[in-house]
């Protein structure tokens, strides 16, 4: 059996404490402000097909540990994949009407603010992937040996790759490589000001063509 590399991370104790305090302040405030919207979305999902409001999937987090990541459910209850092998595609029949809207506007990601409060995620960082995610016909870590290094920090609700437009399905190995390079660049050059800049830039890409 192969060894799983666990990176100790590029941030010192003081930097981690500052990043965590920032996460708690912003995520807590955002949940208060966005509570009415989230309640409306939950009601719309429930009314459409009476299924569960949330979709919970096991993702890989800091130190390669698994955690349950929360999203508003956007697919039919019996068709939502748990392993991440089958990425959503354009005109995907699994996606509900409400689901198509909340995916295209990134509203489906809002429950991850709770993941930030719990300490599983950060506001900014490499996006967490499902263990079965593939680029082309290879698992992510089979494409590039540096893949595990991105797990040195908590995964993020948004990240440098996302604000650069590197998101959506990974049809080819190059789709992953671009995101991985951005993730590693973020880890090396982290600062609180950069986190603030990425969050502000995220508002420009909440609605995007690759969200389906």
GROMACS .gro file of C-alpha atoms in nm:
model
  212
    1UNK     CA    1   0.000   0.000   0.000
    2UNK     CA    2   0.115   0.353  -0.078
    3UNK     CA    3   0.178   0.619   0.180
    4UNK     CA    4  -0.051   0.920   0.220
    5UNK     CA    5   0.145   1.244   0.251
    6UNK     CA    6   0.025   1.480   0.522
    7UNK     CA    7   0.171   1.829   0.503
    8UNK     CA    8   0.232   2.024   0.824
    9UNK     CA    9   0.138   2.349   0.654
   10UNK     CA   10   0.298   2.684   0.574
   11UNK     CA   11   0.130   2.900   0.842
   12UNK     CA   12   0.263   2.958   1.192
   13UNK     CA   13   0.050   2.956   1.505
   14UNK     CA   14  -0.014   3.331   1.505
   15UNK     CA   15  -0.118   3.331   1.138
   16UNK     CA   16  -0.352   3.036   1.194
   17UNK     CA   17  -0.510   3.210   1.493
   18UNK     CA   18  -0.566   3.528   1.290
   19UNK     CA   19  -0.716   3.331   1.001
   20UNK     CA   20  -0.948   3.141   1.237
   21UNK     CA   21  -1.065   3.458   1.414
   22UNK     CA   22  -1.136   3.617   1.077
   23UNK     CA   23  -1.334   3.309   0.969
   24UNK     CA   24  -1.548   3.309   1.282
   25UNK     CA   25  -1.628   3.679   1.262
   26UNK     CA   26  -1.722   3.683   0.893
   27UNK     CA   27  -1.900   3.346   0.881
   28UNK     CA   28  -2.103   3.425   1.193
   29UNK     CA   29  -2.209   3.763   1.059
   30UNK     CA   30  -2.288   3.620   0.714
   31UNK     CA   31  -2.517   3.354   0.862
   32UNK     CA   32  -2.716   3.620   1.046
   33UNK     CA   33  -2.750   3.840   0.736
   34UNK     CA   34  -2.824   3.551   0.499
   35UNK     CA   35  -3.064   3.362   0.730
   36UNK     CA   36  -3.382   3.486   0.550
   37UNK     CA   37  -3.244   3.385   0.208
   38UNK     CA   38  -3.135   3.045   0.336
   39UNK     CA   39  -3.479   2.982   0.486
   40UNK     CA   40  -3.645   3.068   0.155
   41UNK     CA   41  -3.412   2.835  -0.035
   42UNK     CA   42  -3.478   2.553   0.214
   43UNK     CA   43  -3.853   2.602   0.172
   44UNK     CA   44  -3.828   2.599  -0.209
   45UNK     CA   45  -3.626   2.275  -0.206
   46UNK     CA   46  -3.874   2.110   0.029
   47UNK     CA   47  -4.175   2.219  -0.173
   48UNK     CA   48  -4.033   2.096  -0.503
   49UNK     CA   49  -3.999   1.727  -0.421
   50UNK     CA   50  -4.045   1.688  -0.042
   51UNK     CA   51  -3.692   1.556  -0.009
   52UNK     CA   52  -3.420   1.663   0.236
   53UNK     CA   53  -3.304   2.024   0.224
   54UNK     CA   54  -2.934   1.946   0.259
   55UNK     CA   55  -2.692   1.727   0.070
   56UNK     CA   56  -2.403   1.606   0.285
   57UNK     CA   57  -2.096   1.457   0.119
   58UNK     CA   58  -1.771   1.331   0.264
   59UNK     CA   59  -1.483   1.551   0.151
   60UNK     CA   60  -1.109   1.557   0.216
   61UNK     CA   61  -0.994   1.834   0.448
   62UNK     CA   62  -0.686   1.951   0.632
   63UNK     CA   63  -0.431   1.677   0.694
   64UNK     CA   64  -0.622   1.449   0.453
   65UNK     CA   65  -0.894   1.394   0.713
   66UNK     CA   66  -1.251   1.341   0.603
   67UNK     CA   67  -1.534   1.569   0.708
   68UNK     CA   68  -1.904   1.604   0.612
   69UNK     CA   69  -1.948   1.902   0.380
   70UNK     CA   70  -2.292   2.064   0.366
   71UNK     CA   71  -2.469   2.202   0.062
   72UNK     CA   72  -2.827   2.281  -0.029
   73UNK     CA   73  -2.953   1.978  -0.221
   74UNK     CA   74  -2.969   2.055  -0.591
   75UNK     CA   75  -3.023   1.704  -0.731
   76UNK     CA   76  -3.304   1.455  -0.702
   77UNK     CA   77  -3.271   1.262  -0.380
   78UNK     CA   78  -3.215   0.923  -0.543
   79UNK     CA   79  -2.971   1.053  -0.804
   80UNK     CA   80  -2.720   1.261  -0.607
   81UNK     CA   81  -2.381   1.093  -0.618
   82UNK     CA   82  -2.196   1.057  -0.288
   83UNK     CA   83  -1.855   0.960  -0.420
   84UNK     CA   84  -1.805   1.247  -0.663
   85UNK     CA   85  -1.709   1.022  -0.954
   86UNK     CA   86  -1.980   1.163  -1.181
   87UNK     CA   87  -1.954   1.542  -1.202
   88UNK     CA   88  -2.260   1.745  -1.289
   89UNK     CA   89  -2.285   1.833  -1.658
   90UNK     CA   90  -2.480   2.080  -1.868
   91UNK     CA   91  -2.847   1.972  -1.895
   92UNK     CA   92  -2.783   1.709  -1.625
   93UNK     CA   93  -3.117   1.536  -1.568
   94UNK     CA   94  -3.035   1.478  -1.201
   95UNK     CA   95  -3.058   1.851  -1.121
   96UNK     CA   96  -3.391   1.989  -1.002
   97UNK     CA   97  -3.541   2.322  -1.116
   98UNK     CA   98  -3.455   2.488  -0.784
   99UNK     CA   99  -3.118   2.316  -0.795
  100UNK     CA  100  -3.029   2.463  -1.133
  101UNK     CA  101  -3.086   2.816  -1.001
  102UNK     CA  102  -2.898   2.775  -0.674
  103UNK     CA  103  -2.605   2.608  -0.849
  104UNK     CA  104  -2.575   2.880  -1.113
  105UNK     CA  105  -2.571   3.148  -0.842
  106UNK     CA  106  -2.351   2.952  -0.593
  107UNK     CA  107  -2.632   2.974  -0.334
  108UNK     CA  108  -2.608   2.597  -0.290
  109UNK     CA  109  -2.271   2.650  -0.118
  110UNK     CA  110  -2.404   2.873   0.164
  111UNK     CA  111  -2.450   2.591   0.421
  112UNK     CA  112  -2.073   2.555   0.421
  113UNK     CA  113  -2.069   2.862   0.643
  114UNK     CA  114  -2.165   2.615   0.916
  115UNK     CA  115  -1.863   2.403   0.819
  116UNK     CA  116  -1.652   2.716   0.872
  117UNK     CA  117  -1.799   2.769   1.220
  118UNK     CA  118  -1.741   2.403   1.308
  119UNK     CA  119  -1.375   2.435   1.208
  120UNK     CA  120  -1.385   2.189   0.916
  121UNK     CA  121  -1.339   2.466   0.661
  122UNK     CA  122  -1.211   2.819   0.622
  123UNK     CA  123  -1.364   3.103   0.423
  124UNK     CA  124  -1.068   3.097   0.185
  125UNK     CA  125  -0.857   2.799   0.090
  126UNK     CA  126  -0.832   2.513  -0.160
  127UNK     CA  127  -1.180   2.380  -0.239
  128UNK     CA  128  -1.246   2.039  -0.079
  129UNK     CA  129  -1.286   1.748  -0.318
  130UNK     CA  130  -1.475   1.421  -0.294
  131UNK     CA  131  -1.246   1.120  -0.263
  132UNK     CA  132  -1.363   0.977  -0.596
  133UNK     CA  133  -1.313   1.295  -0.800
  134UNK     CA  134  -1.146   1.240  -1.135
  135UNK     CA  135  -0.969   1.447  -1.398
  136UNK     CA  136  -1.014   1.268  -1.727
  137UNK     CA  137  -1.000   0.903  -1.624
  138UNK     CA  138  -0.757   0.945  -1.332
  139UNK     CA  139  -0.817   1.019  -0.965
  140UNK     CA  140  -0.691   1.364  -0.871
  141UNK     CA  141  -0.388   1.244  -0.678
  142UNK     CA  142  -0.286   1.019  -0.968
  143UNK     CA  143  -0.256   1.323  -1.196
  144UNK     CA  144   0.001   1.516  -0.989
  145UNK     CA  145   0.201   1.400  -0.686
  146UNK     CA  146   0.177   1.752  -0.538
  147UNK     CA  147  -0.196   1.712  -0.491
  148UNK     CA  148  -0.176   1.622  -0.120
  149UNK     CA  149   0.016   1.943  -0.041
  150UNK     CA  150  -0.304   2.145  -0.089
  151UNK     CA  151  -0.441   1.987   0.229
  152UNK     CA  152  -0.193   2.170   0.451
  153UNK     CA  153  -0.467   2.423   0.535
  154UNK     CA  154  -0.839   2.395   0.598
  155UNK     CA  155  -1.031   2.380   0.268
  156UNK     CA  156  -1.213   2.696   0.168
  157UNK     CA  157  -1.561   2.812   0.078
  158UNK     CA  158  -1.384   3.001  -0.200
  159UNK     CA  159  -1.027   3.018  -0.318
  160UNK     CA  160  -0.772   3.163  -0.556
  161UNK     CA  161  -0.856   2.907  -0.824
  162UNK     CA  162  -1.226   2.992  -0.808
  163UNK     CA  163  -1.182   3.368  -0.848
  164UNK     CA  164  -0.962   3.297  -1.149
  165UNK     CA  165  -1.248   3.106  -1.309
  166UNK     CA  166  -1.094   2.761  -1.256
  167UNK     CA  167  -1.406   2.574  -1.151
  168UNK     CA  168  -1.664   2.332  -1.285
  169UNK     CA  169  -1.614   1.978  -1.413
  170UNK     CA  170  -1.261   1.840  -1.460
  171UNK     CA  171  -1.291   1.679  -1.802
  172UNK     CA  172  -0.915   1.666  -1.857
  173UNK     CA  173  -0.599   1.648  -1.647
  174UNK     CA  174  -0.517   2.008  -1.736
  175UNK     CA  175  -0.842   2.118  -1.567
  176UNK     CA  176  -0.702   1.990  -1.237
  177UNK     CA  177  -0.346   2.111  -1.294
  178UNK     CA  178  -0.453   2.474  -1.327
  179UNK     CA  179  -0.648   2.459  -1.001
  180UNK     CA  180  -0.372   2.278  -0.820
  181UNK     CA  181  -0.115   2.539  -0.922
  182UNK     CA  182  -0.345   2.815  -0.794
  183UNK     CA  183  -0.401   2.629  -0.465
  184UNK     CA  184  -0.030   2.585  -0.403
  185UNK     CA  185   0.036   2.948  -0.496
  186UNK     CA  186  -0.221   3.050  -0.233
  187UNK     CA  187  -0.055   2.836   0.035
  188UNK     CA  188   0.288   2.982  -0.034
  189UNK     CA  189   0.174   3.344  -0.046
  190UNK     CA  190  -0.092   3.350   0.225
  191UNK     CA  191  -0.181   3.671   0.402
  192UNK     CA  192  -0.497   3.796   0.571
  193UNK     CA  193  -0.516   4.079   0.319
  194UNK     CA  194  -0.507   3.825   0.038
  195UNK     CA  195  -0.797   3.638   0.199
  196UNK     CA  196  -0.996   3.963   0.209
  197UNK     CA  197  -0.913   4.030  -0.156
  198UNK     CA  198  -1.022   3.680  -0.261
  199UNK     CA  199  -1.352   3.716  -0.072
  200UNK     CA  200  -1.423   4.049  -0.241
  201UNK     CA  201  -1.332   3.903  -0.582
  202UNK     CA  202  -1.565   3.609  -0.518
  203UNK     CA  203  -1.869   3.837  -0.544
  204UNK     CA  204  -1.780   3.891  -0.911
  205UNK     CA  205  -1.789   3.518  -0.990
  206UNK     CA  206  -2.085   3.397  -0.784
  207UNK     CA  207  -2.276   3.349  -1.106
  208UNK     CA  208  -2.071   3.162  -1.364
  209UNK     CA  209  -2.112   2.958  -1.683
  210UNK     CA  210  -1.945   2.648  -1.542
  211UNK     CA  211  -2.204   2.604  -1.264
  212UNK     CA  212  -2.427   2.321  -1.383
   0.00000   0.00000   0.00000
